[in-house]
């Protein structure tokens, strides 16, 4: 059995998932919590974006299950059964991508390296040419002739598989919907086709189709070729971008998770108790928000760096070390970004505490704690919800920027910021290597766009001022 | 040339699309003659505003006019293209809204906003626009118009803003002025000013006014003709006099009966049971059938026809000529006669002495205290067991603050609040918590006073839990159901959310919640002013009955003199944080001594024009409590002010055991 390794961020991610599930169960039984989410579920844009986000989350979660694989029989010694290297489930799934390492740069779908080398030919002659790749397109006899047909053929096979998978999934969902609505399967298909369902299934299915098409084509091509090329040390860029998904998600979600308790507690306390409590809290966040965030982050990361170098032996593996730095980055980003939410909550609480029902509760002698939990907190939750989803894409972008200036995540960690950072040199090279940058940008752009569209839908549903138009 | 200015025929306005649109207006006909004041009367939600917006073609996006015609003079408004319609709006038709605060743009000066209206509708290149604006401001009675020209809306009081709105509407020299509840947000003394202004402007310019209101008193004061709306239809039209002599439609009659007043003191007010039916359906009978007390079999399955029984008079009812024969109210209404005021010398349950509440005004980044808002400035009052003290006064005079300070929801700056031998201001922590069960509060807006995310059951239970009374969960549940029945709601109401109830029902829940902790004093902060008259009657009846059953004392905060007359034993009149006059209801209301009380009472619109007091118009607005005038706080507005009045605040002069007045006129 491989040995499970739970990294800090893994634990927090699963905690977050547990919280979301818990909230989901709670919301299911309360109409006022359920209603806005139902509005989200009816939004075409929101659900389309959710499908894309779902894929990202799936990648992120598989990448968050870490373990130490068993060593091959031969290498085992007494007591040492496991490799020292920590892997994730995603690594396992992407084994072909991970292990097919070339020598150096190669363009997307290429069969030859991107730079000339001296090659010793069969007859012993040395020529200077682009050598064949070790893995990418290695199965082709004559790349010049077969390449185009093979790529097209592989893509078509991928598309066919995607179609099959799509039909299967869509069929199952439609059958389930038909069963629930008491319609025949065919009627249900019509309903979906003409967009007569409450949840925009048509849009969801179309998005699902696109996603499956991309996934299967990429999977088929990715095994035979390097779909997005390789980087300087010959690592597959597709693999890197996929690994970067988790980093982006962790930064975007854990940062808010970490700052949330502080922001909610302080904001509500300041607004509810006013007086000196308010003064102290306002003082804290005004001071914090007047320090330039980048400086604070740079200082903190440098300190951590020094600490880690001095205590290198405390970290069992590189992965753990990088993970701790990631967590630390989340914390420090959280500290610099909670003030906005805190200020919003303070303002809203100031308003709420004057409301008649809070006054009525006070007139009953209900304790402050109960009032906050029962009357204030539920009525500011929509603000929390909106700001969490709105912050998400900002944080993903912030990671990229910070890593670009080298105060982001650990350089050994896969992240879009690090990819963009290394692209700085690649772009200056002649001929330029553009695929790393492009891959990072495309993946990041898709995530941020989907997150923004989704957060729009969420805000529309939760903001009381935008509600009630109908 | 006829003298009809506006003619509406079979107008139907629907809101929303979907399967069941709300038929907010369902076939109304009306005619407004040149130069007359036509009042559209009805309770909230009956479609009055929608009628006005349909005429102006300013419906919300979900609304559309599905049928009918509207003619202004010879012009068919519904056929005009939008750009021509824009000329009519603010041109031949002006409109003023209920909420003057939100109808003005806060970042533009008053002058600019009026000038804009002048430029669009009264464009005369030769004319000096500024001069015209100043003239308009003068016309609507704004003092120093030159100076006001460059002020911003927030620098003006509510009454002033409403005058500015009127000036804007007048800019296009309209033939028809549509006023949607123009005085509802204003105090009675200001309301009297604005109504008088509208009347005067009408006489000068000969424009017609479509006055939309829910206040029978206002109608009686200013209208020439009346139409009563109910559930999207006009159910009665009549000249004003005839209407107030004999309302014909059963609904109109009910409205009259539900108005509180002294003469009804010893009886229960008539209430209109039930609620307005939802308008998203097609009706097959009379819309009022479910609530009508003279309902007949035919009413349920046949839609009544418009019965034009005389020129300009008609009703929508199966009874010929309406319910002309006076229908005696059912006997049960009179049954619950209220016991007369107890005469035994009452022991005070609550006595407040020299209560002051000052709110500090902070300024600058260091939040230096630069002054105080003297919201309550030395108030003393007593409430005996089982009696009601009414506190009346204009908005902002500190009524609510008195209530909250008594409850210790706001810490008083000075003064004593003695409740049953306990000094509440000295109590802290747990001791105060225990005491809270004895004093409860009911708020003005029943929706805002309940957490929308809690079930009625939990809302009522909250106080019991906090006070640790009511025993086990099952016992509490029984008690809650019992309370709900006590306030006239089914026990099943406990498992619903507040938004599922109508305004009156919500207020009942609030009463039940207060009763749950078995209080001895309830502070009622304008509990009926957000409700319609017929619903107000239900709540007043309930409060009366509870007082008799449980011996409750009430501190009843209100600005509605009719309610005071009906319900209270004693009255205290507040002005700018101080009580200027107090006494029993009979003493104060029959023979007001303080000039402010006199003005306040005379400003109340009344239905019986014959017995009305001589109107005293107060000038200006209430000063800010941050810097009250030196001397008598009332002297800048007092019609009888003397030199002495500016020197020092007059002491309370005791006229009888129950009566005292703070005015130098009464000093010997
Ligand atoms: N924007 C809107 N959307 C949907 N319904 C509305 C809207 N405005 C008003 N209504 C409905 O139209 C009806 C008439 O409203 P209104 O004309 O404002 O009544 P009133 O002026 O008598 O208070 C009510 O049932 C009300 O709920
Ligand atoms: S038609 Fe019938 S139900 Fe309707 S108001 Fe007249 S009497 Fe009452
Ligand atoms: S004291 Fe003077 S100013 Fe004040 S109310 Fe009496 S007469 Fe008027
Ligand atoms: Mg209205």
Short mmCIF file of C-alpha atoms and ligand atoms in Angstrom, two decimals, chain B residues 249-251 286 288-289 292 294-296 299 304 316-319, ligand 2:
data_model
loop_
_atom_site.label_atom_id
_atom_site.label_comp_id
_atom_site.label_asym_id
_atom_site.label_seq_id
_atom_site.Cartn_x
_atom_site.Cartn_y
_atom_site.Cartn_z
CA UNK B 249 -70.31 51.52 -1.85
CA UNK B 250 -70.05 49.00 0.99
CA UNK B 251 -66.27 49.36 0.85
CA UNK B 286 -67.41 41.10 -7.12
CA UNK B 288 -65.07 42.79 -2.55
CA UNK B 289 -67.41 39.84 -2.02
CA UNK B 292 -68.37 42.73 2.17
CA UNK B 294 -73.90 43.01 2.81
CA UNK B 295 -72.76 40.37 0.36
CA UNK B 296 -75.49 38.59 -1.57
CA UNK B 299 -72.11 38.79 -5.78
CA UNK B 304 -71.31 43.87 -10.85
CA UNK B 316 -69.72 49.29 -8.88
CA UNK B 317 -72.05 47.11 -6.84
CA UNK B 318 -75.06 44.87 -7.27
CA UNK B 319 -76.99 46.94 -4.76
S1 LIG C 2 -71.45 43.67 -5.29
FE1 LIG C 2 -72.05 42.52 -3.50
S2 LIG C 2 -70.11 41.96 -2.53
FE2 LIG C 2 -69.67 43.53 -4.02
S3 LIG C 2 -69.74 45.38 -2.82
FE3 LIG C 2 -71.75 45.14 -3.70
S4 LIG C 2 -72.89 44.04 -2.14
FE4 LIG C 2 -70.75 43.84 -1.59
#
